[in-house]
Amino acid sequence: MTAPSFRTFGCRLNAYETEAMRGLAERAGVEDAVIVNTCAVTAEAVRQARQGIRRLRREHPSARIVVTGCAAQTEAGRFAAMEEVDVVLGNDAKLRPETWAALGRDGGGRVQVGDIMAETAAPAPLIDGLGTRARAYVQVQNGCDHRCTFCIIPFGRGNSRSVPAEVVVGQVARLRDRGFNEVVLTGVDLTSWGGDLEGTPRLGDLVAAILARVPDLARLRISSIDSVEADPRLIEAIGGEPRLMPHLHLSLQAGDNLILKRMKRRHSREDAIAVCARLRAARPEIVFGADIIAGFPTETEAMFARSLDLVAECGLTWLHVFPFSPREGTPAARMPQVDPALVRERAARLRALGAERVRLHLAAMRGREVRLLMEKPDLGRTEGFAQTRLSTPALPGSIVAARISAATAAHLLADAL
C-alpha cells in the first residue's frame, strides 16, 4: 500500500487546499489513491484536468482516482461519467475530516457533491508551507458574493465566508513558532473578509490584529485583492508597517469603462488609477501586479488600447495576462465574441508590455539594499517579490540582507551584506 499522491490544477488557493487535503488524507489512512484538485476558471482548464485524469489512470491503473476542486463542483456529472474516475468530491466536502475518514474505509459514495451555496463556514486547515520551508499560507476567506460576467468561480466556491480573526491569528502565531518568517494570506475575494462576521470587520482590521498579536512575525504578505475594496485601515497598515510587504496583486481585468461595465466589475478605470496612486503615496516603494483580460467580448482596438495605457497609469509591474475564452454558463459566453486570433494577438502585446515593465523595474533595483526571503540556497524574493539569485548560499526560509549587483530581464543578482 502506498501513500496518496496529488495533482493540482489552477490557483494558489487550490495549491493551499491540496496541502490541506494531503494532511487530512494521511491522518485518515487513505492509501493507493490519486487525488486530482481541478480548476474551472476556463473551459481549457477543465479540458486539461480531464486529459490529466486519463493520463493518471494509465500511469496508476490500480489506484483510486478521486476528483475534487471547482470543476468537480460545477461539472460533477461530467467527471462522474469518466470511466477513469472512482470518486467525485465537491468543494463543500474536500476539507472535511469525515470525508477523508470515509475514503480511508473505502466509503462515502461515488459522488459526494452538495449545494455549495448552502455553505456558511470556511474551514481552513493549517498547512506548513507549500512543499517548501520558505513561506507558509493561511486561508482567511473562501467564496465570492460578486457575479462578474466572465467568472464561474462563485458557482464552484459558493458565497463569501470568512475565517474568524481569532482562528487566523492563532494559525499565524503557530506558523511563526514553527520557524516561518513569512506568512501569506489567501482567499478567493480577500477584501470581502469579515462581511459575514459579527461587527463586519474589514481586511485591514485582520491585518492589524495579526501584526499586533504576532509581533515576532518578520513578514506578512497579501496574495491578491480587489483594489477598490481596500479599506482605510489596510492602506494605513501598508503605509506604516514595514512587516507588511510592499507588493499587491490587483484584480483590475481591463482599462476601458464600458468593458468593465460589461464585465460587471465594481470599479471604473478612474477608480483603479486613484487607488494605485493612493497606495503609492502611502508606500512609495510598493510594487503592483495585476490580472488583465485581453479580447473580452465586444472589445475594440480603442478599448484594448486603454488597457495598455492603464499599465503605465497605474504603475503596474507584474502582469498576469488572460486571453479571453468563453466559459459555458457565464453571461460573457453569450456576448459577441472577438476573433480568437485577435484575442491571442492582443494577449501577446500585453505580455510583451509586461515583460518590458519587469525589465525596467529590475534595472531600477541595481545598487539597492534588500532583504531576501530565501526559497532555495541560492534563490530568494525581495520584499516586492522580485526573484533574486544570491551569490553565496543561505538557509532556505531565512531572511538575508543583500545588495542588488545586477539585473537580467527576469531576475536580480545580489551579494549578501
Coordinates of C-alpha atoms in Angstrom, one line a residue:
M1 CA 0.0 0.0 0.0
T2 CA 1.2 3.5 -0.8
A3 CA 0.5 7.0 0.5
P4 CA -1.9 9.1 -1.7
S5 CA -0.5 11.3 -4.4
F6 CA -1.9 14.6 -5.5
R7 CA -2.2 16.6 -8.8
T8 CA -3.2 20.3 -8.6
F9 CA -4.6 22.5 -11.4
G10 CA -5.3 26.2 -11.1
C11 CA -4.7 28.8 -8.5
R12 CA -2.6 29.3 -5.4
L13 CA -5.7 28.6 -3.2
N14 CA -6.0 25.3 -4.9
A15 CA -2.4 24.6 -4.1
Y16 CA -3.1 25.5 -0.4
E17 CA -6.1 23.2 -0.3
T18 CA -4.1 20.4 -1.9
E19 CA -1.7 20.5 1.0
A20 CA -4.5 20.6 3.5
M21 CA -6.1 17.6 1.9
R22 CA -2.7 15.8 1.9
G23 CA -2.7 16.1 5.7
L24 CA -6.3 15.0 6.1
A25 CA -5.8 12.0 3.8
E26 CA -2.7 10.9 5.6
R27 CA -4.3 11.2 9.0
A28 CA -7.3 9.2 7.7
G29 CA -5.1 6.4 6.4
V30 CA -6.1 6.9 2.7
E31 CA -3.9 4.7 0.5
D32 CA -3.4 3.8 -3.1
A33 CA -5.2 6.9 -4.3
V34 CA -4.6 9.8 -6.7
I35 CA -6.4 13.0 -5.8
V36 CA -6.9 15.5 -8.6
N37 CA -7.7 19.0 -7.5
T38 CA -9.3 20.7 -10.5
C39 CA -9.8 24.2 -11.8
A40 CA -12.9 25.5 -13.5
V41 CA -11.9 29.1 -14.4
T42 CA -11.9 28.4 -18.2
A43 CA -13.1 25.6 -20.5
E44 CA -9.4 24.9 -21.2
A45 CA -8.7 24.4 -17.5
V46 CA -11.5 21.7 -17.4
R47 CA -10.1 20.1 -20.6
Q48 CA -6.6 19.9 -19.1
A49 CA -8.0 18.3 -15.9
R50 CA -9.9 15.7 -17.9
Q51 CA -6.8 15.0 -20.0
G52 CA -4.7 14.8 -16.9
I53 CA -7.1 12.3 -15.3
R54 CA -6.9 10.0 -18.3
R55 CA -3.1 10.1 -18.2
L56 CA -3.1 9.4 -14.4
R57 CA -5.2 6.3 -15.0
R58 CA -2.7 5.0 -17.5
E59 CA 0.1 5.7 -15.0
H60 CA -1.7 4.3 -12.0
P61 CA -4.0 1.5 -13.3
S62 CA -4.9 0.1 -9.8
A63 CA -5.2 3.3 -7.8
R64 CA -8.4 5.0 -6.8
I65 CA -8.8 8.3 -8.6
V66 CA -10.5 11.0 -6.6
V67 CA -11.5 14.2 -8.4
T68 CA -12.3 17.3 -6.5
G69 CA -12.0 21.1 -6.8
C70 CA -14.0 23.7 -8.6
A71 CA -14.6 21.7 -11.9
A72 CA -15.8 18.7 -9.8
Q73 CA -18.2 21.1 -8.1
T74 CA -19.6 22.7 -11.2
E75 CA -19.5 19.7 -13.5
A76 CA -19.9 16.7 -11.2
G77 CA -21.8 14.6 -13.7
R78 CA -19.3 15.1 -16.4
F79 CA -16.4 13.8 -14.2
A80 CA -18.6 11.0 -12.7
A81 CA -19.2 9.8 -16.2
M82 CA -15.5 9.3 -16.9
E83 CA -14.6 5.6 -16.6
E84 CA -11.2 6.6 -15.1
V85 CA -12.8 8.3 -12.1
D86 CA -13.7 6.5 -8.9
V87 CA -14.9 9.3 -6.6
V88 CA -16.0 12.9 -7.2
L89 CA -15.7 15.2 -4.2
G90 CA -17.3 18.7 -4.2
N91 CA -15.6 21.7 -2.8
D92 CA -18.1 21.5 0.1
A93 CA -16.7 18.1 1.1
K94 CA -13.0 18.2 0.4
L95 CA -11.8 19.9 3.6
R96 CA -13.9 17.9 6.0
P97 CA -12.1 15.3 8.1
E98 CA -15.1 12.9 8.0
T99 CA -14.9 12.9 4.1
W100 CA -11.3 11.5 4.3
A101 CA -12.2 9.2 7.2
A102 CA -14.8 7.6 4.9
L103 CA -12.4 7.4 2.0
G104 CA -9.9 5.7 4.3
R105 CA -12.6 3.0 4.8
D106 CA -13.4 2.9 1.0
G107 CA -16.7 4.5 1.8
G108 CA -18.6 7.7 1.3
G109 CA -20.2 7.2 -2.1
R110 CA -19.0 7.7 -5.7
V111 CA -20.4 11.3 -6.0
Q112 CA -20.2 13.5 -2.9
V113 CA -21.2 16.9 -4.2
G114 CA -23.6 19.1 -2.2
D115 CA -25.1 22.6 -2.6
I116 CA -22.0 24.9 -2.3
M117 CA -24.3 27.9 -1.9
A118 CA -25.6 26.5 1.3
E119 CA -22.2 26.5 2.9
T120 CA -21.8 29.1 5.7
A121 CA -18.4 28.2 7.1
A122 CA -14.9 28.4 5.7
P123 CA -12.9 25.5 7.1
A124 CA -9.2 26.4 6.8
P125 CA -7.0 23.5 7.9
L126 CA -3.5 24.6 8.8
I127 CA -0.6 23.7 6.5
D128 CA 3.1 24.1 6.9
G129 CA 4.1 25.7 3.6
L130 CA 3.6 24.5 0.0
G131 CA 6.3 21.9 -0.2
T132 CA 8.9 24.4 1.0
R133 CA 10.0 26.0 4.2
A134 CA 10.3 29.4 2.6
R135 CA 6.8 30.7 3.5
A136 CA 3.5 29.5 4.9
Y137 CA 0.0 30.1 3.7
V138 CA -3.2 30.8 5.7
Q139 CA -6.6 30.8 4.1
V140 CA -8.7 33.5 5.6
Q141 CA -11.7 33.5 3.3
N142 CA -13.4 31.4 0.6
G143 CA -16.2 32.1 -2.0
C144 CA -17.4 35.3 -3.6
D145 CA -20.6 37.3 -3.4
H146 CA -19.9 39.1 -6.8
R147 CA -21.0 37.8 -10.2
C148 CA -18.6 39.0 -12.8
T149 CA -20.0 38.1 -16.2
F150 CA -16.9 36.1 -17.2
C151 CA -16.5 34.1 -14.0
I152 CA -17.8 30.7 -13.0
I153 CA -15.9 30.5 -9.7
P154 CA -18.7 31.6 -7.3
F155 CA -20.6 28.5 -8.5
G156 CA -17.6 26.4 -7.6
R157 CA -16.7 28.1 -4.4
G158 CA -20.1 29.4 -3.1
N159 CA -20.7 32.7 -1.4
S160 CA -18.1 34.6 0.6
R161 CA -17.3 33.0 4.0
S162 CA -14.7 34.3 6.4
V163 CA -12.4 32.5 8.8
P164 CA -12.7 34.2 12.3
A165 CA -9.9 36.5 13.2
E166 CA -9.1 34.5 16.4
V167 CA -8.5 31.4 14.2
V168 CA -6.4 33.3 11.7
V169 CA -4.2 34.9 14.4
G170 CA -3.7 31.6 16.1
Q171 CA -2.7 29.9 12.9
V172 CA -0.2 32.7 12.1
A173 CA 1.3 32.5 15.6
R174 CA 1.7 28.7 15.3
L175 CA 3.4 29.0 12.0
R176 CA 5.8 31.6 13.4
D177 CA 6.6 29.4 16.3
R178 CA 7.4 26.6 13.8
G179 CA 10.0 28.9 12.2
F180 CA 8.3 30.5 9.3
N181 CA 9.4 34.1 8.6
E182 CA 6.8 34.9 6.1
V183 CA 3.0 34.2 6.0
V184 CA 0.8 34.8 3.0
L185 CA -2.9 35.5 3.5
T186 CA -5.0 33.7 0.8
G187 CA -8.6 33.6 -0.3
V188 CA -11.0 33.9 -3.3
D189 CA -12.0 37.5 -2.6
L190 CA -9.8 38.7 0.2
T191 CA -11.2 42.2 0.6
S192 CA -14.6 40.7 1.4
W193 CA -13.2 39.2 4.5
G194 CA -15.3 40.0 7.6
G195 CA -18.5 40.8 5.8
D196 CA -20.2 37.8 7.3
L197 CA -18.7 38.1 10.8
E198 CA -20.1 39.9 13.8
G199 CA -19.4 43.6 13.6
T200 CA -18.4 43.3 9.9
P201 CA -14.7 43.9 10.4
R202 CA -12.6 44.6 7.3
L203 CA -9.4 43.1 5.9
G204 CA -7.4 46.0 7.4
D205 CA -8.6 45.0 10.8
L206 CA -7.4 41.4 10.4
V207 CA -4.0 42.6 9.1
A208 CA -3.7 45.0 12.1
A209 CA -4.6 42.2 14.5
I210 CA -2.0 39.8 13.1
L211 CA 0.8 42.4 13.2
A212 CA -0.1 43.4 16.7
R213 CA -0.6 40.0 18.2
V214 CA 2.3 38.2 16.4
P215 CA 5.0 40.8 16.9
D216 CA 7.9 38.4 16.0
L217 CA 6.5 37.6 12.5
A218 CA 9.0 39.1 10.2
R219 CA 6.9 39.3 7.0
L220 CA 3.2 39.3 6.2
R221 CA 2.1 39.2 2.6
I222 CA -1.3 39.6 1.0
S223 CA -1.8 37.4 -2.1
S224 CA -4.4 39.3 -4.2
I225 CA -7.1 41.9 -3.6
D226 CA -9.9 43.7 -5.3
S227 CA -8.2 47.1 -5.4
V228 CA -11.2 49.3 -5.0
E229 CA -12.2 47.5 -1.8
A230 CA -9.0 48.2 0.0
D231 CA -10.3 49.7 3.3
P232 CA -8.6 52.7 5.1
R233 CA -7.1 50.6 7.8
L234 CA -5.5 48.3 5.2
I235 CA -4.0 51.3 3.4
E236 CA -2.8 52.7 6.8
A237 CA -1.1 49.3 7.5
I238 CA 0.5 49.3 4.1
G239 CA 1.9 52.8 4.6
G240 CA 3.1 52.4 8.2
E241 CA 4.0 48.8 8.8
P242 CA 7.3 47.6 7.3
R243 CA 6.5 44.0 8.1
L244 CA 3.6 44.1 5.6
M245 CA 5.2 43.5 2.3
P246 CA 5.0 46.3 -0.3
H247 CA 3.6 44.1 -3.0
L248 CA 0.0 43.8 -4.0
H249 CA -1.6 41.8 -6.9
L250 CA -4.7 43.7 -8.1
S251 CA -7.8 42.3 -9.8
L252 CA -8.2 45.0 -12.5
Q253 CA -9.2 42.9 -15.6
A254 CA -9.5 45.8 -18.1
G255 CA -8.8 49.5 -18.6
D256 CA -11.9 50.5 -20.5
N257 CA -15.0 51.6 -18.6
L258 CA -17.6 50.1 -21.0
I259 CA -15.7 46.7 -20.9
L260 CA -15.6 46.9 -17.1
K261 CA -19.3 47.6 -17.0
R262 CA -19.9 44.6 -19.3
M263 CA -17.7 42.5 -17.0
K264 CA -19.9 43.7 -14.1
R265 CA -16.8 44.9 -12.2
R266 CA -17.3 47.2 -9.3
H267 CA -14.8 49.8 -10.3
S268 CA -14.0 52.2 -13.1
R269 CA -10.8 53.0 -14.8
E270 CA -10.5 56.2 -12.8
D271 CA -11.1 54.2 -9.6
A272 CA -8.2 51.9 -10.3
I273 CA -5.8 54.7 -11.1
A274 CA -6.8 56.6 -8.0
V275 CA -6.4 53.6 -5.7
C276 CA -2.9 52.9 -7.1
A277 CA -2.0 56.5 -6.6
R278 CA -3.2 56.4 -3.0
L279 CA -1.4 53.2 -2.2
R280 CA 1.8 54.5 -3.8
A281 CA 1.5 57.7 -1.8
A282 CA 1.2 55.6 1.4
R283 CA 4.2 53.3 0.4
P284 CA 6.3 54.8 -2.4
E285 CA 8.2 51.5 -3.0
I286 CA 5.1 49.4 -3.4
V287 CA 5.1 47.1 -6.5
F288 CA 1.8 46.2 -8.2
G289 CA 0.9 43.1 -10.1
A290 CA -2.5 42.8 -11.9
D291 CA -4.8 40.5 -13.8
I292 CA -5.8 41.8 -17.2
I293 CA -8.1 40.0 -19.7
A294 CA -7.3 40.5 -23.4
G295 CA -10.1 40.3 -26.0
F296 CA -13.2 40.4 -23.8
P297 CA -16.4 40.2 -25.9
T298 CA -17.1 43.5 -27.8
E299 CA -13.6 44.8 -27.1
T300 CA -12.5 47.1 -29.9
E301 CA -8.9 48.2 -30.6
A302 CA -9.5 51.5 -28.9
M303 CA -10.9 49.7 -25.8
F304 CA -7.9 47.4 -25.7
A305 CA -5.5 50.4 -26.1
R306 CA -7.0 51.8 -22.8
S307 CA -5.9 48.5 -21.1
L308 CA -2.4 49.0 -22.5
D309 CA -2.4 52.6 -21.2
L310 CA -3.6 51.5 -17.8
V311 CA -0.4 49.6 -17.2
A312 CA 1.6 52.8 -17.1
E313 CA -1.1 54.9 -15.4
C314 CA -1.4 52.5 -12.5
G315 CA 2.3 51.8 -12.5
L316 CA 1.9 48.0 -12.9
T317 CA 4.9 45.7 -13.0
W318 CA 3.9 42.0 -12.8
L319 CA 1.1 41.3 -15.3
H320 CA -1.0 38.1 -15.4
V321 CA -2.5 38.2 -18.9
F322 CA -5.5 36.1 -19.7
P323 CA -6.6 35.7 -23.3
F324 CA -10.4 35.6 -23.1
S325 CA -12.1 32.3 -23.7
P326 CA -15.8 31.9 -23.3
R327 CA -16.8 29.9 -20.2
E328 CA -20.0 28.0 -20.7
G329 CA -22.6 29.0 -18.1
T330 CA -21.5 32.6 -17.8
P331 CA -23.1 35.7 -19.4
A332 CA -19.9 36.7 -21.2
A333 CA -20.1 33.5 -23.2
R334 CA -23.3 34.8 -24.8
M335 CA -21.9 38.1 -25.8
P336 CA -20.5 38.9 -29.2
Q337 CA -17.0 37.4 -29.3
V338 CA -13.7 38.8 -30.5
D339 CA -12.0 36.8 -33.2
P340 CA -9.7 34.2 -31.4
A341 CA -6.7 35.2 -33.5
L342 CA -7.1 38.8 -32.5
V343 CA -7.5 37.8 -28.8
R344 CA -4.2 35.9 -29.0
E345 CA -2.5 38.9 -30.7
R346 CA -3.7 41.3 -28.0
A347 CA -2.6 38.9 -25.2
A348 CA 0.8 38.7 -26.8
R349 CA 1.0 42.6 -26.9
L350 CA 0.1 42.8 -23.2
R351 CA 2.6 40.1 -22.3
A352 CA 5.3 42.0 -24.2
L353 CA 4.4 45.2 -22.4
G354 CA 4.5 43.2 -19.1
A355 CA 8.0 41.9 -19.9
E356 CA 9.2 45.4 -20.6
R357 CA 7.7 46.7 -17.3
V358 CA 9.5 43.9 -15.4
R359 CA 12.8 44.7 -17.2
L360 CA 12.6 48.3 -16.2
H361 CA 11.6 47.5 -12.6
L362 CA 14.5 45.1 -12.2
A363 CA 17.0 47.5 -13.8
A364 CA 16.0 50.2 -11.4
M365 CA 16.8 47.9 -8.4
R366 CA 20.5 47.8 -9.1
G367 CA 22.5 49.1 -6.1
R368 CA 19.6 48.9 -3.7
E369 CA 19.7 47.1 -0.4
V370 CA 17.0 44.5 0.1
R371 CA 16.1 41.7 2.5
L372 CA 15.6 38.4 0.7
L373 CA 13.4 35.5 1.9
M374 CA 15.4 32.6 0.7
E375 CA 13.3 29.9 -1.2
K376 CA 16.4 27.9 -2.2
P377 CA 20.0 28.1 -1.1
D378 CA 20.8 30.5 -4.0
L379 CA 17.4 31.9 -4.7
G380 CA 15.2 34.4 -2.8
R381 CA 12.5 37.0 -3.1
T382 CA 12.7 40.7 -2.3
E383 CA 10.0 42.5 -0.4
G384 CA 8.5 43.4 -3.7
F385 CA 8.6 39.7 -4.8
A386 CA 11.3 40.0 -7.4
Q387 CA 13.2 36.7 -7.8
T388 CA 16.8 37.2 -6.8
R389 CA 19.8 35.0 -7.2
L390 CA 22.3 35.3 -4.3
S391 CA 26.0 34.9 -4.9
T392 CA 26.6 32.9 -1.7
P393 CA 24.2 30.1 -0.5
A394 CA 21.9 30.7 2.5
L395 CA 19.5 28.6 4.5
P396 CA 16.0 28.3 2.8
G397 CA 13.5 30.2 4.9
S398 CA 16.0 32.6 6.3
I399 CA 16.0 36.3 5.6
V400 CA 19.2 37.7 4.2
A401 CA 20.3 41.3 3.9
A402 CA 21.8 41.9 0.4
R403 CA 22.7 44.4 -2.2
I404 CA 21.5 44.1 -5.8
S405 CA 24.5 43.9 -8.1
A406 CA 22.9 43.3 -11.5
A407 CA 19.6 42.6 -13.2
T408 CA 18.6 40.3 -16.1
A409 CA 15.3 40.6 -18.0
A410 CA 13.7 38.3 -15.5
H411 CA 15.5 38.3 -12.1
L412 CA 18.0 40.1 -9.9
L413 CA 21.5 39.2 -8.8
A414 CA 22.7 40.1 -5.3
D415 CA 25.5 39.8 -2.8
A416 CA 24.9 39.2 0.9
L417 CA 25.8 42.1 3.2

